[in-house]
Short mmCIF file of N, CA and C in Angstrom, two decimals:
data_model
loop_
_atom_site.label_atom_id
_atom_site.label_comp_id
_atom_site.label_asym_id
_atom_site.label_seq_id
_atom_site.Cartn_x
_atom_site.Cartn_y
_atom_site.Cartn_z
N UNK A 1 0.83 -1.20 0.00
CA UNK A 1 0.00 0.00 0.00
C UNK A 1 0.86 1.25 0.00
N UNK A 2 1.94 1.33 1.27
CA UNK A 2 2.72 2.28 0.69
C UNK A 2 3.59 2.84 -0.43
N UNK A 3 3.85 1.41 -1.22
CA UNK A 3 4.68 1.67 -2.31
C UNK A 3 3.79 2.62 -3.31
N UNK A 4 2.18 1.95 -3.42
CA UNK A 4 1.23 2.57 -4.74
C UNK A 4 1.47 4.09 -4.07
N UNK A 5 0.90 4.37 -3.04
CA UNK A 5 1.05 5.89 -2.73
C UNK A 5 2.10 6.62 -2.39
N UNK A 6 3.20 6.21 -2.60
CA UNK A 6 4.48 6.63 -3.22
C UNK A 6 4.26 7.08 -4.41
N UNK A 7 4.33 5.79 -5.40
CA UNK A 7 4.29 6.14 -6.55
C UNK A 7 3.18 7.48 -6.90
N UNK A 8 1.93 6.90 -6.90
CA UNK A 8 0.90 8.15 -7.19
C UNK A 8 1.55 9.94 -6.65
N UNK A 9 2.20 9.40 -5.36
CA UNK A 9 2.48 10.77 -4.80
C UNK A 9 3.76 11.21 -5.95
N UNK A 10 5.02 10.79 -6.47
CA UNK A 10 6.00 10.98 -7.00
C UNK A 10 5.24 11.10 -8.51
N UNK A 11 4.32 10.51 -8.88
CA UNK A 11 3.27 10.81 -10.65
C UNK A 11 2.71 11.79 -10.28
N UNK A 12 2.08 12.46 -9.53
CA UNK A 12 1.47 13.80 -9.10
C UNK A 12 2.24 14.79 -9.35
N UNK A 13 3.38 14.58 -8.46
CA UNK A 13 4.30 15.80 -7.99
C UNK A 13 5.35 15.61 -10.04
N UNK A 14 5.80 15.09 -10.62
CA UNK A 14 6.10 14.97 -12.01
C UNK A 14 5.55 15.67 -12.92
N UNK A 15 4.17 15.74 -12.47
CA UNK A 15 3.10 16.43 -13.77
C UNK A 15 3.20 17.69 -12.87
N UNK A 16 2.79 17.94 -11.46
CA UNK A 16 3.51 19.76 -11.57
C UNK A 16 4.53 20.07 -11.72
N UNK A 17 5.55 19.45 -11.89
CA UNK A 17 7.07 19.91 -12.03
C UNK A 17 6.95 20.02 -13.42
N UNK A 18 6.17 19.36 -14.44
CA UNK A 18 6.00 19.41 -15.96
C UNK A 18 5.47 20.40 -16.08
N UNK A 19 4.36 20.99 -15.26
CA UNK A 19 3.01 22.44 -15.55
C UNK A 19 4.12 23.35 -14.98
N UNK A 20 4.94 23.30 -14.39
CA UNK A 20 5.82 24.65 -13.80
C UNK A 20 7.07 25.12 -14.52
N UNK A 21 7.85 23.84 -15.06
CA UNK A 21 8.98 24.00 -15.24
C UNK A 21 9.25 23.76 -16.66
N UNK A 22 9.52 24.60 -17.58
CA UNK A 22 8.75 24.42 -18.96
C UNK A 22 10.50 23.74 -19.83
N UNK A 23 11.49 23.75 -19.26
CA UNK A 23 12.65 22.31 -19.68
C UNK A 23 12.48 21.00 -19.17
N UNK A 24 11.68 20.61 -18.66
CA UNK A 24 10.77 19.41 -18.03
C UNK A 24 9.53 18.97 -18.78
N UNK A 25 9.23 17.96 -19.59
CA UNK A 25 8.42 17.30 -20.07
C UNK A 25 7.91 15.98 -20.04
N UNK A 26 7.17 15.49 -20.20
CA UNK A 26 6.28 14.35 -20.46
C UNK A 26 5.94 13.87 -21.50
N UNK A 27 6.32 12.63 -22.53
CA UNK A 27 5.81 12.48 -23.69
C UNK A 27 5.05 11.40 -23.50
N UNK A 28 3.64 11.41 -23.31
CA UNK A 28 2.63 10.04 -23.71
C UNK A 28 2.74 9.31 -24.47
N UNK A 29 2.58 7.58 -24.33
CA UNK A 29 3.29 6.82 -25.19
C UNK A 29 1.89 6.75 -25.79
N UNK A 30 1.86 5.76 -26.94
CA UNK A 30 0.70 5.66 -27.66
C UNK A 30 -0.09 6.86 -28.53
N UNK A 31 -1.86 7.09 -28.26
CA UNK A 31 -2.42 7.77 -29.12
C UNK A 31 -2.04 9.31 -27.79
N UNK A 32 -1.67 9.34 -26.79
CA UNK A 32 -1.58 10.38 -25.89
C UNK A 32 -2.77 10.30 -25.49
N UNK A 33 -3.80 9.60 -25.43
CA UNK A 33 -5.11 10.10 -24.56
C UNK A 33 -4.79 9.65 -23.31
N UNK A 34 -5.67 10.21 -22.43
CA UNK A 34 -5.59 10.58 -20.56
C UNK A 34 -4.96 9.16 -20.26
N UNK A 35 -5.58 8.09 -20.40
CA UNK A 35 -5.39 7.34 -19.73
C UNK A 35 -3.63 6.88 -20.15
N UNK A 36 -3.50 7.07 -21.30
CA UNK A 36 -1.96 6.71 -21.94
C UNK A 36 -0.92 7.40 -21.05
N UNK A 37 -1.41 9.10 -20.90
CA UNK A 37 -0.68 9.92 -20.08
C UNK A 37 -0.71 9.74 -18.70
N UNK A 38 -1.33 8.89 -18.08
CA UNK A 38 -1.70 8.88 -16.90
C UNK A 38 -0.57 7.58 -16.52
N UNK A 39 -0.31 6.92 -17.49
CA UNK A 39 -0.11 5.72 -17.48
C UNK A 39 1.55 5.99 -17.19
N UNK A 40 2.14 6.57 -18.29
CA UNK A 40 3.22 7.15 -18.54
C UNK A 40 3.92 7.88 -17.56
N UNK A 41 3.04 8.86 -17.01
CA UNK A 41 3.31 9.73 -15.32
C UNK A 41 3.40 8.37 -14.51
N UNK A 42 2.92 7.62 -14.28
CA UNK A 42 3.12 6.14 -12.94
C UNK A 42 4.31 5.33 -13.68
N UNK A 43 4.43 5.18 -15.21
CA UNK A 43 5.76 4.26 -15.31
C UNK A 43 6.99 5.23 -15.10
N UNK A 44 6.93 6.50 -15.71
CA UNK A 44 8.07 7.91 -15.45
C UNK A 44 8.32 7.62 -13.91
N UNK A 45 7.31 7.23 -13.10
CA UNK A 45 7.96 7.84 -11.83
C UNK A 45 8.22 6.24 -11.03
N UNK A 46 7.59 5.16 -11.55
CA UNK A 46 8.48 4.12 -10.98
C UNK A 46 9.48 3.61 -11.47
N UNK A 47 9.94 4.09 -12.66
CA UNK A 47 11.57 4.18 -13.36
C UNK A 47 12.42 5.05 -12.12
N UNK A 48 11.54 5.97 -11.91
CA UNK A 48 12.38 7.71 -11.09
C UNK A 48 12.37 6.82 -9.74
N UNK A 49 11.76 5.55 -9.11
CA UNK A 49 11.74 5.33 -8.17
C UNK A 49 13.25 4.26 -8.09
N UNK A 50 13.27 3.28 -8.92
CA UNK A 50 13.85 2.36 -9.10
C UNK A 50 15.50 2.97 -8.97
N UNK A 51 15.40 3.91 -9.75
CA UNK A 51 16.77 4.62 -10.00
C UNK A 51 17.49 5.27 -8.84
N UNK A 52 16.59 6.05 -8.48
CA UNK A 52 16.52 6.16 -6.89
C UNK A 52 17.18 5.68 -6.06
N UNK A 53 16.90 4.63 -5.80
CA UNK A 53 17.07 3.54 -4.79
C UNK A 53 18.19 2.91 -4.83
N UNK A 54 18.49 2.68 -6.17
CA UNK A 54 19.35 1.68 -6.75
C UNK A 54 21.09 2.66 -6.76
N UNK A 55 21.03 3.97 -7.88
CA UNK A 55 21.54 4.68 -8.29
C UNK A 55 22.00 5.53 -7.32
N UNK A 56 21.12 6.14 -6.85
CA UNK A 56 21.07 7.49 -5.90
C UNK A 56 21.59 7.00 -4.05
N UNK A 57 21.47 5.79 -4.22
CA UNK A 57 21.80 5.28 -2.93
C UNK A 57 23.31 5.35 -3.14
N UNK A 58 23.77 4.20 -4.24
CA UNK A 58 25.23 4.14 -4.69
C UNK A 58 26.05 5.64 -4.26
N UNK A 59 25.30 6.48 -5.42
CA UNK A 59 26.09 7.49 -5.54
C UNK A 59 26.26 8.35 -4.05
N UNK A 60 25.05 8.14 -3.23
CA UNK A 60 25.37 8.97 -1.97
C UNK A 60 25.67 8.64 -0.84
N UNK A 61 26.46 7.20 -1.51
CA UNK A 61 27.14 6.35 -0.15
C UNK A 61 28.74 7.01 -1.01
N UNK A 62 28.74 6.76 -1.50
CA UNK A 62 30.40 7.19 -2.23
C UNK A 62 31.05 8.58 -2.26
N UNK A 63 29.18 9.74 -2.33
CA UNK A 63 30.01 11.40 -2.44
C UNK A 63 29.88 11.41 -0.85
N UNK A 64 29.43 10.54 -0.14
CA UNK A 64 29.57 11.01 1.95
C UNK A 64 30.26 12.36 1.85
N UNK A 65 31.23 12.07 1.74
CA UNK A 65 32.18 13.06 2.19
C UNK A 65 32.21 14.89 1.57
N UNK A 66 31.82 14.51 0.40
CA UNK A 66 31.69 15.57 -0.83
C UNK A 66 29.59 16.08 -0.15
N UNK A 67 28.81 15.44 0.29
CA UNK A 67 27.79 15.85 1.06
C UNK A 67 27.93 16.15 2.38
N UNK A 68 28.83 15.93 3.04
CA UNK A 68 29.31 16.84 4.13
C UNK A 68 30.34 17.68 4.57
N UNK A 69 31.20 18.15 2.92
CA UNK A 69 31.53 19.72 2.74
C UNK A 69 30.52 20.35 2.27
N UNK A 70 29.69 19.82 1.49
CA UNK A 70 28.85 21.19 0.91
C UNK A 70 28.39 21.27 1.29
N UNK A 71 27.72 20.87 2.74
CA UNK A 71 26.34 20.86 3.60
C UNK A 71 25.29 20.51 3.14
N UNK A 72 25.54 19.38 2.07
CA UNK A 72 24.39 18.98 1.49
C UNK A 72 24.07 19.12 0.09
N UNK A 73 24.77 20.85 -0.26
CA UNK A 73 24.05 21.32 -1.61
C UNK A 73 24.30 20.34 -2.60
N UNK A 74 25.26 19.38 -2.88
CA UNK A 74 25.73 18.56 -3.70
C UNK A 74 24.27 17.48 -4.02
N UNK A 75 23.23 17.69 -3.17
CA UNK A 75 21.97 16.78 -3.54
C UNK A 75 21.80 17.54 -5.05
N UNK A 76 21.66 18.61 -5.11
CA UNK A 76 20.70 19.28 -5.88
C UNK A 76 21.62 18.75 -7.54
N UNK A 77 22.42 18.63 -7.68
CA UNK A 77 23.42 17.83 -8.71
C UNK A 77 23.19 16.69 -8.62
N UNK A 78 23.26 15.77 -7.67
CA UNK A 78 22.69 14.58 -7.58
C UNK A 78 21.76 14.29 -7.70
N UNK A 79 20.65 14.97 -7.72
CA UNK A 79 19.24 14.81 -8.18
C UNK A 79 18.84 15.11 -9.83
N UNK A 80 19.56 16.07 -9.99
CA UNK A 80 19.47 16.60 -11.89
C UNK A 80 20.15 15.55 -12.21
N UNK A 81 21.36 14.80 -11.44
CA UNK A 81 21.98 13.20 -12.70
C UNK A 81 21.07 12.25 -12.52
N UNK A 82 20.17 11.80 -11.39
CA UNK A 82 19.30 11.01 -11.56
C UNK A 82 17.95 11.23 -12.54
N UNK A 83 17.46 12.49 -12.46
CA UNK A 83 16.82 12.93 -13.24
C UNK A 83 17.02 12.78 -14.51
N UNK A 84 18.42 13.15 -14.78
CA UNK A 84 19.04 12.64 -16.90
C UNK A 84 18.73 11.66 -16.89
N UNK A 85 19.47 10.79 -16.08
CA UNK A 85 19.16 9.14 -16.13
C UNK A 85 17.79 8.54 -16.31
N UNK A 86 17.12 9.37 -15.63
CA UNK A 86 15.54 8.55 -15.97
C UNK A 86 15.05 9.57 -17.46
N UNK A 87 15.37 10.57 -17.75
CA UNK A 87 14.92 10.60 -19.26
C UNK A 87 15.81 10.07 -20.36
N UNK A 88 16.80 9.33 -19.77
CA UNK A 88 18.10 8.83 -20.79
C UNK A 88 17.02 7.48 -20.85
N UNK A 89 17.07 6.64 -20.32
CA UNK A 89 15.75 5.30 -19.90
C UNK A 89 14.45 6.00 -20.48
N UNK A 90 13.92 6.71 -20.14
CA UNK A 90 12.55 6.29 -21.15
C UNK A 90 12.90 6.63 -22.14
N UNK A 91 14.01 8.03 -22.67
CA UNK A 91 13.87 7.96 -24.21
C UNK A 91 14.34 6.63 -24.71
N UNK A 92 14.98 5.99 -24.26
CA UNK A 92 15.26 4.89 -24.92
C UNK A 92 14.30 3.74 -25.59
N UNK A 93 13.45 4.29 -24.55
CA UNK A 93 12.15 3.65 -24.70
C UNK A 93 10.94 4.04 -25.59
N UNK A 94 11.54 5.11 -25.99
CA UNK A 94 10.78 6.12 -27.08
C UNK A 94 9.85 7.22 -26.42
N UNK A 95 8.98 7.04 -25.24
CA UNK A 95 8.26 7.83 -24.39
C UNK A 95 8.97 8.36 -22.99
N UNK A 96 8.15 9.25 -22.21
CA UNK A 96 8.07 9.05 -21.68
C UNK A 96 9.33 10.74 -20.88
N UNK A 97 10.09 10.80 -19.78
CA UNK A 97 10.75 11.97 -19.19
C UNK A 97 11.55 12.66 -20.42
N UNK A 98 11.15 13.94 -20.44
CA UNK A 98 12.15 14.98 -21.41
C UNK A 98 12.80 16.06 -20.56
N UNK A 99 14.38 15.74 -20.46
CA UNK A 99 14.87 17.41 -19.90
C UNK A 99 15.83 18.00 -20.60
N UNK A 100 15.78 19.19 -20.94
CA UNK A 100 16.61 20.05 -22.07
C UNK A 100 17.51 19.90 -21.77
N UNK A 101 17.91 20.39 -20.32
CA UNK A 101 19.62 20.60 -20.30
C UNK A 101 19.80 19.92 -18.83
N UNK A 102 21.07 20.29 -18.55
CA UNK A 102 21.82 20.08 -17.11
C UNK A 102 20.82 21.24 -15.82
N UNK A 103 21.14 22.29 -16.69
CA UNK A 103 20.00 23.45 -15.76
C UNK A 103 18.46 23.13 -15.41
N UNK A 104 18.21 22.92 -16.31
CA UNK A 104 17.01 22.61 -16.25
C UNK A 104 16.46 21.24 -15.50
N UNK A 105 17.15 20.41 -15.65
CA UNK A 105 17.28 19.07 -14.57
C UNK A 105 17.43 19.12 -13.28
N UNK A 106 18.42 20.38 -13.04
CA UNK A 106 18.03 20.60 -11.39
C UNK A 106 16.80 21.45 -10.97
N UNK A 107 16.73 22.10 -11.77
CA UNK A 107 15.42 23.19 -11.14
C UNK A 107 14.31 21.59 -11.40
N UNK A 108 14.17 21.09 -12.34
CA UNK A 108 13.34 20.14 -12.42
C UNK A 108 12.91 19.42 -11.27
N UNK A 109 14.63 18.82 -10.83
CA UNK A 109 14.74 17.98 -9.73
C UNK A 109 14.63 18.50 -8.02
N UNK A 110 14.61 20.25 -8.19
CA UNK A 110 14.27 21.00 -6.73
C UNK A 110 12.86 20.90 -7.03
N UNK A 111 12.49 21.11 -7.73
CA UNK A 111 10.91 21.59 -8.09
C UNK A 111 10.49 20.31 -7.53
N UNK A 112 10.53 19.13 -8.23
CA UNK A 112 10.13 18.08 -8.01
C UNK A 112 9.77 17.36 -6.80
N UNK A 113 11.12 17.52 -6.08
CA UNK A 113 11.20 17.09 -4.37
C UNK A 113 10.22 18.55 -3.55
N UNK A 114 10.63 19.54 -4.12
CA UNK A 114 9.48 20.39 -2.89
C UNK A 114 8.05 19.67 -3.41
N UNK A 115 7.72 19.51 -4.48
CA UNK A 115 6.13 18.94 -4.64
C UNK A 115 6.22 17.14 -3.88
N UNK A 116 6.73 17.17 -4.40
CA UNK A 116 6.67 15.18 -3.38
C UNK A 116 6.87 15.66 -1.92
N UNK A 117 7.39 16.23 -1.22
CA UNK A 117 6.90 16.92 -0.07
C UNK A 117 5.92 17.27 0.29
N UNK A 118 5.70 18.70 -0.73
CA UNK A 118 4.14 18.85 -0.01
C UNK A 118 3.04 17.72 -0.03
N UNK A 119 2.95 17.07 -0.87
CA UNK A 119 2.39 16.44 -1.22
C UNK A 119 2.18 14.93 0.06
N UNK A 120 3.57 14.64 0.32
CA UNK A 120 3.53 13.76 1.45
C UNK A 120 3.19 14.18 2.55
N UNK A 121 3.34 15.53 3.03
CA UNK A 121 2.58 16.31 4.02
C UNK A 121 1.16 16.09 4.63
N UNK A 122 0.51 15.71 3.49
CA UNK A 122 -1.37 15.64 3.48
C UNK A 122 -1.48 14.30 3.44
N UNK A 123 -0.40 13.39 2.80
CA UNK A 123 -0.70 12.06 2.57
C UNK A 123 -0.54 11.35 3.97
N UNK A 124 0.74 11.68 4.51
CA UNK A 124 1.01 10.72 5.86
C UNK A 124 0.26 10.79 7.12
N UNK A 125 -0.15 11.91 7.09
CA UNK A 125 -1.35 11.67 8.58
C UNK A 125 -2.38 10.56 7.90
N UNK A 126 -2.94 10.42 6.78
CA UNK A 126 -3.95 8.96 6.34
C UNK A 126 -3.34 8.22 6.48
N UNK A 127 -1.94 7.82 5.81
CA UNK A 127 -1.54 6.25 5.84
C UNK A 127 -0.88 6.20 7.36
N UNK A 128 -0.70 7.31 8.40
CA UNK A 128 -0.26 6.64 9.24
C UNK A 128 -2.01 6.64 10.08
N UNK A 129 -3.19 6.51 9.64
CA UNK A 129 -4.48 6.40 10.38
C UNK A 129 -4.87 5.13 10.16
N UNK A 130 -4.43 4.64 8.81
CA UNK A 130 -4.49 3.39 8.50
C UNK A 130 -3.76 2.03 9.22
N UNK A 131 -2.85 2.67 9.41
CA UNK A 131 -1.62 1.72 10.02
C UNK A 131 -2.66 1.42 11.56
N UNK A 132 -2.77 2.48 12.01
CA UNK A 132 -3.06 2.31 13.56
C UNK A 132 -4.35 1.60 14.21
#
């Protein structure tokens, strides 16, 4: 249960980082109708999850040290390379994450995490009502 509302929460927060951040896109696979695009936002963001986990763990067990000179800021780079990476993977795939540049991948990737925030904000008082 938590994984789906992960995901939904990280496909939510994707499509406003797409309505805000206009080097950030979405290409619907198929004819593009809702449900194609809808479809596309949940595989975009369990690619963005996978990579995550997998990638983003690697890499921020190895920069340790390089994240505690910069006080951190070094996420915001680390988040725009995970970000390439998942539109490097779906274009490959023909659909699916578009980001113009390096710049635009981080504002993408700040944008992104403040919306999966807010967003988990409203979500976790339910799933933790559920739990209890």
């Amino acid at each position: 249960m938590r994984f789906l509302v992960r995901l939904v929460v990280n496909a939510v927060a994707l499509w406003l980082t797409t309505l805000i951040v206009s080097g950030v896109s979405v290409t619907a696979f198929g004819d593009g109708g809702t449900t194609a695009t809808v479809l596309t936002y949940l595989l975009v963001a369990f690619v963005f999850g996978l990579v995550n986990a997998v990638i983003g763990t690697l890499i921020r067990i190895v920069a340790f040290p390089i994240y505690i000179l910069t006080l951190g800021l070094i996420s915001f780079i680390v988040n725009a390379i995970l970000l390439l990476i998942v539109a490097g993977i779906s274009d490959a795939f023909g659909f699916g994450l578009e980001v113009e540049s390096f710049g635009w991948g981080i504002v993408g990737a700040f944008v992104l995490a403040v919306f999966a925030w807010l967003i988990g904000l409203f979500v976790r008082p339910v799933l933790n009502r559920q739990r209890a």
